[in-house]
XYZ file of N, CA and C in Angstrom:
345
model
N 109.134 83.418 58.520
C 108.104 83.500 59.558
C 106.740 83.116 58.995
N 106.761 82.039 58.065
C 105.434 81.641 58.430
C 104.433 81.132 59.061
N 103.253 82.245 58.648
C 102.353 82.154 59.239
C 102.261 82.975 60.678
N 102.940 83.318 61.101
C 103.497 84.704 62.118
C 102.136 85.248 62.171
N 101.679 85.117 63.652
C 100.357 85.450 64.551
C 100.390 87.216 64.451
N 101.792 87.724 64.331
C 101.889 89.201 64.494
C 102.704 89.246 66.405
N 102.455 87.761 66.994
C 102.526 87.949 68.487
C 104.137 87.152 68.762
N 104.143 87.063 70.169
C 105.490 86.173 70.603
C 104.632 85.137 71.538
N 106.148 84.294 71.319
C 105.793 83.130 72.066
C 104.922 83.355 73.515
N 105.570 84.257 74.235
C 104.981 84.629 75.971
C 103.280 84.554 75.672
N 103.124 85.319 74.228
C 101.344 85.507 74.346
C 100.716 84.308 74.127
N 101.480 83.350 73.363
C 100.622 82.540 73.128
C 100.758 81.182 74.437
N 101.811 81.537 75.295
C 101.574 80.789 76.336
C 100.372 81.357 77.177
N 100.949 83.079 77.533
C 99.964 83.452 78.748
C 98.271 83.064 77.799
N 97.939 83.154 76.902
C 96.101 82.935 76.753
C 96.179 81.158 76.589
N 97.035 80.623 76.641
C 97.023 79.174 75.989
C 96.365 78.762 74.889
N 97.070 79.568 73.795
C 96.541 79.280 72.230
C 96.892 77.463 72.073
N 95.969 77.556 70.933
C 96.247 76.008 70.223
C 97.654 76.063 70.316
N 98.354 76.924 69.601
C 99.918 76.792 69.059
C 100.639 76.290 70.236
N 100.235 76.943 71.363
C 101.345 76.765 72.713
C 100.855 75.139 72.970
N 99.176 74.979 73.142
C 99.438 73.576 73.833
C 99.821 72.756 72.830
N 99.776 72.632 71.718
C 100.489 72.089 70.623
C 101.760 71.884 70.775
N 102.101 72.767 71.285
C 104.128 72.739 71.195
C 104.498 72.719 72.770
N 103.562 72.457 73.601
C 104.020 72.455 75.026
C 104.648 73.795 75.490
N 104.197 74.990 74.823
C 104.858 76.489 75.875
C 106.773 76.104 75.269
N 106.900 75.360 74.293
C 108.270 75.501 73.851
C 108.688 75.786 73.018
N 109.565 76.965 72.499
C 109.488 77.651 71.246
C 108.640 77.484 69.889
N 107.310 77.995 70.807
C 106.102 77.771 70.324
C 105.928 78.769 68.553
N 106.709 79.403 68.265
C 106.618 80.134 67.140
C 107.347 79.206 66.003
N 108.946 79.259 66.631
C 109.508 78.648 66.182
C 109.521 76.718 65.439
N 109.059 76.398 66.419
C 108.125 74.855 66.597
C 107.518 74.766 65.002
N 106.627 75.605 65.317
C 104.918 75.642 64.054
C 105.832 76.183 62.818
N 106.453 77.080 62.731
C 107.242 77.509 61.658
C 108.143 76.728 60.700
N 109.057 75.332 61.317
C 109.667 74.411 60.906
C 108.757 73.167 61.204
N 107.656 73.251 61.448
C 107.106 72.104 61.236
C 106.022 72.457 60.101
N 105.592 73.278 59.623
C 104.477 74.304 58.544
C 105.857 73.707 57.106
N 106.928 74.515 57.529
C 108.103 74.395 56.528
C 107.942 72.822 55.997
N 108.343 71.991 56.811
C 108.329 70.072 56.851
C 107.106 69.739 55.641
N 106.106 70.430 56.071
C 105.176 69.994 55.523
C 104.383 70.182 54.047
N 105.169 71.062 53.671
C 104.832 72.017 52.936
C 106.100 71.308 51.691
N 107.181 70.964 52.249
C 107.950 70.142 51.424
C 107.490 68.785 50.825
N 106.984 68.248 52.063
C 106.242 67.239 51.520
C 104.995 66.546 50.956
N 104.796 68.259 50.539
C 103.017 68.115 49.548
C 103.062 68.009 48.641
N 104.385 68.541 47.843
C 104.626 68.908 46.734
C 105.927 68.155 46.074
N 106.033 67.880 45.059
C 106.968 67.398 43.937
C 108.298 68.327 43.927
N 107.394 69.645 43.606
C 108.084 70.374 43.063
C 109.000 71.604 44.368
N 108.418 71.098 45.775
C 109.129 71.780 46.837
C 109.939 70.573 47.747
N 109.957 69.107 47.088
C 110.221 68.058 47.953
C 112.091 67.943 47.613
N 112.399 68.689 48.619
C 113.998 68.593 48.174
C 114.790 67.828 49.013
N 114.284 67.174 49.322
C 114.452 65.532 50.076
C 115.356 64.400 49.329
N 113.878 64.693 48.214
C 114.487 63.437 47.211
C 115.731 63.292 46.544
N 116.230 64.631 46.762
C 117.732 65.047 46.004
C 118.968 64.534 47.280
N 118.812 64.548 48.397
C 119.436 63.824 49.327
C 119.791 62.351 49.474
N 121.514 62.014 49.008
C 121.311 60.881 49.058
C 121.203 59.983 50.513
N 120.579 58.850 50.822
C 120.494 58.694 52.191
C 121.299 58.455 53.039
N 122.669 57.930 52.323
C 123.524 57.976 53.245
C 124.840 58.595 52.974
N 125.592 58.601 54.071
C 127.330 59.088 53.658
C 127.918 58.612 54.768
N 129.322 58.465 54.528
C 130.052 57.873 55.578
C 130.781 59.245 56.049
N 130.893 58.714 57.554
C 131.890 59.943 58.472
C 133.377 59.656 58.054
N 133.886 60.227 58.248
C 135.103 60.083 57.797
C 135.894 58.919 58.717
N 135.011 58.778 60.125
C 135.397 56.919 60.899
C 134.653 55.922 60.010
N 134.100 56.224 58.814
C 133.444 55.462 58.072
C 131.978 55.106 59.054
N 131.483 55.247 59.816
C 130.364 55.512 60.000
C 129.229 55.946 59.105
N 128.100 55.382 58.942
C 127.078 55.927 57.771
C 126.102 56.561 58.825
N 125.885 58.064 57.690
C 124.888 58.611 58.599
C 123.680 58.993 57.346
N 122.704 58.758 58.149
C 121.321 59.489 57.246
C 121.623 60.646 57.234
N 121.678 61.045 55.619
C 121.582 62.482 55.266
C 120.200 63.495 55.553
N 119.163 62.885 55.159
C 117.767 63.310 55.342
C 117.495 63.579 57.312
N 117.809 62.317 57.721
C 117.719 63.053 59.467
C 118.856 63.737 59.617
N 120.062 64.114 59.038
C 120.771 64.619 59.616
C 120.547 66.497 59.032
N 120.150 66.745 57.937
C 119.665 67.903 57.549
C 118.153 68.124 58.168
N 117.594 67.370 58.243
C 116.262 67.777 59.861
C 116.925 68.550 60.557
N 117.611 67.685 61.192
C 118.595 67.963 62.552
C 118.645 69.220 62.548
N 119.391 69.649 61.463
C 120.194 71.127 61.732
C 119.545 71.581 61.377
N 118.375 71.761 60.370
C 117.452 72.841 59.911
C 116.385 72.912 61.287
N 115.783 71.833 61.789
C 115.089 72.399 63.110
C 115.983 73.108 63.669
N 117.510 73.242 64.024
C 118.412 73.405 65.270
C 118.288 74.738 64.923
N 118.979 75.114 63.564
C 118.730 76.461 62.706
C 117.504 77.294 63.061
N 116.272 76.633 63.038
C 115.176 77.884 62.775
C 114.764 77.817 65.594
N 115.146 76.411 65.576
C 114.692 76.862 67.232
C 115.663 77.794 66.995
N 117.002 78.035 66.987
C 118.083 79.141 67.654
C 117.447 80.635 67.180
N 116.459 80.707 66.645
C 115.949 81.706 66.586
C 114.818 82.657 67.298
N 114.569 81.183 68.475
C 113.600 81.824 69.861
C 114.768 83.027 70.544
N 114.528 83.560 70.785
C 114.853 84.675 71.573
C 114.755 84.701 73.034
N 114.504 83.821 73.735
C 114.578 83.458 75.000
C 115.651 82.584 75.544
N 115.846 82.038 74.312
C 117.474 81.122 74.050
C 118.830 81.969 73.244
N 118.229 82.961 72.994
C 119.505 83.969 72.510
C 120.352 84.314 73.188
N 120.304 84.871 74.472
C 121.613 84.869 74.997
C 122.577 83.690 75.273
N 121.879 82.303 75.364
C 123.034 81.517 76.153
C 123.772 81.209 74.552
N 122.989 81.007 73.538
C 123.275 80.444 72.332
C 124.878 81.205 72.331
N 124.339 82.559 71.930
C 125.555 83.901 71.430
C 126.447 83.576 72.705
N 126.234 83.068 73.699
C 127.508 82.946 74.676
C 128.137 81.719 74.095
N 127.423 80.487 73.731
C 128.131 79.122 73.576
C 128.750 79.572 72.413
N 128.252 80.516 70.990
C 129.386 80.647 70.440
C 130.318 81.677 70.709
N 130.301 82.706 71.355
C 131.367 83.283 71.809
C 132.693 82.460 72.464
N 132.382 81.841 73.319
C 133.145 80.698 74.097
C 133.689 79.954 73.095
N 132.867 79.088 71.724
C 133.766 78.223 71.145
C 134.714 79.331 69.950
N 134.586 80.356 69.859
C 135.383 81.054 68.922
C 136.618 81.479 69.921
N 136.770 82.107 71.007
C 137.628 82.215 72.177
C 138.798 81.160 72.409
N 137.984 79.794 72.223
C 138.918 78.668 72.853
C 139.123 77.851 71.420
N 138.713 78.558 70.548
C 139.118 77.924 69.378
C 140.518 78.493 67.982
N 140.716 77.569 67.496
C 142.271 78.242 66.759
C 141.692 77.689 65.346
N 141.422 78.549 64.453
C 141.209 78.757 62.882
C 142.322 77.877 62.090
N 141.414 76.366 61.607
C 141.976 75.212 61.307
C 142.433 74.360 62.137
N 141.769 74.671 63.386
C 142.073 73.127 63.911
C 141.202 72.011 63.384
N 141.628 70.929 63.598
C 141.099 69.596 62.471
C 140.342 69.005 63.805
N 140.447 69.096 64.828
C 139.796 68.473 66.031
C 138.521 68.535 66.221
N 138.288 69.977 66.237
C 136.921 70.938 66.283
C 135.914 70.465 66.216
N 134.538 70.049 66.508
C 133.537 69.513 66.157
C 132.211 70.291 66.620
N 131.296 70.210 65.386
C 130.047 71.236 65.576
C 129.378 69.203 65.855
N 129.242 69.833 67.913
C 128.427 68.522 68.088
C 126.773 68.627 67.694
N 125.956 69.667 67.252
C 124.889 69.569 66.594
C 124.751 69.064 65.244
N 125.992 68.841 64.263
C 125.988 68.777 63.153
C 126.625 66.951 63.171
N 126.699 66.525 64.758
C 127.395 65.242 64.520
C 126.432 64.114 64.863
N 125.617 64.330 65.531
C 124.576 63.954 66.420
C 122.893 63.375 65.297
């Protein structure tokens, strides 16, 4: 939580802080927090763990995917699922895929992690 106002997102919509019109009233905590994170990697040498990413890899259709946007990807996806206004549907979508899912199926696909 850096940098954490002490407040929630609702407050900083209802007064219309910088942060909210900054982030458009959309997981306005969350937003500034992985974008503070982004940046903060890339000031430094010694926090830039980027450079250790190689840029590409193939899907197993042999498809090449950027490693660097594809760990964005999920590290933004990672820190939004942590708004709390999106918590219930989240904990339902995985309830649902653990339900309709069978431990080792090879089919399975985390479509945030493919995308």
């Amino acid at each position: 939580d850096l940098g954490h106002t002490g407040t929630n997102n609702m407050f900083h919509q209802n007064i219309l802080s910088e942060l909210a019109v900054t982030y458009n009233d959309t997981s306005v905590l969350e937003m500034y927090h992985v974008s503070m994170a982004f940046s903060i990697m890339r000031k430094d040498v010694g926090t830039d763990w980027w450079s250790m990413l190689t840029r590409e890899y193939p899907k197993p259709s042999g498809e090449l995917v950027d490693s660097r946007r594809r760990a964005r990807k999920v590290l933004i996806d990672c820190v939004l699922g942590t708004d709390m206004v999106k918590h219930a549907r989240l904990l339902e979508d995985m309830q649902n895929f653990a339900s309709e899912s069978t431990y080792g199926n090879s089919s399975l696909r985390h479509s945030s992690l493919d995308s």
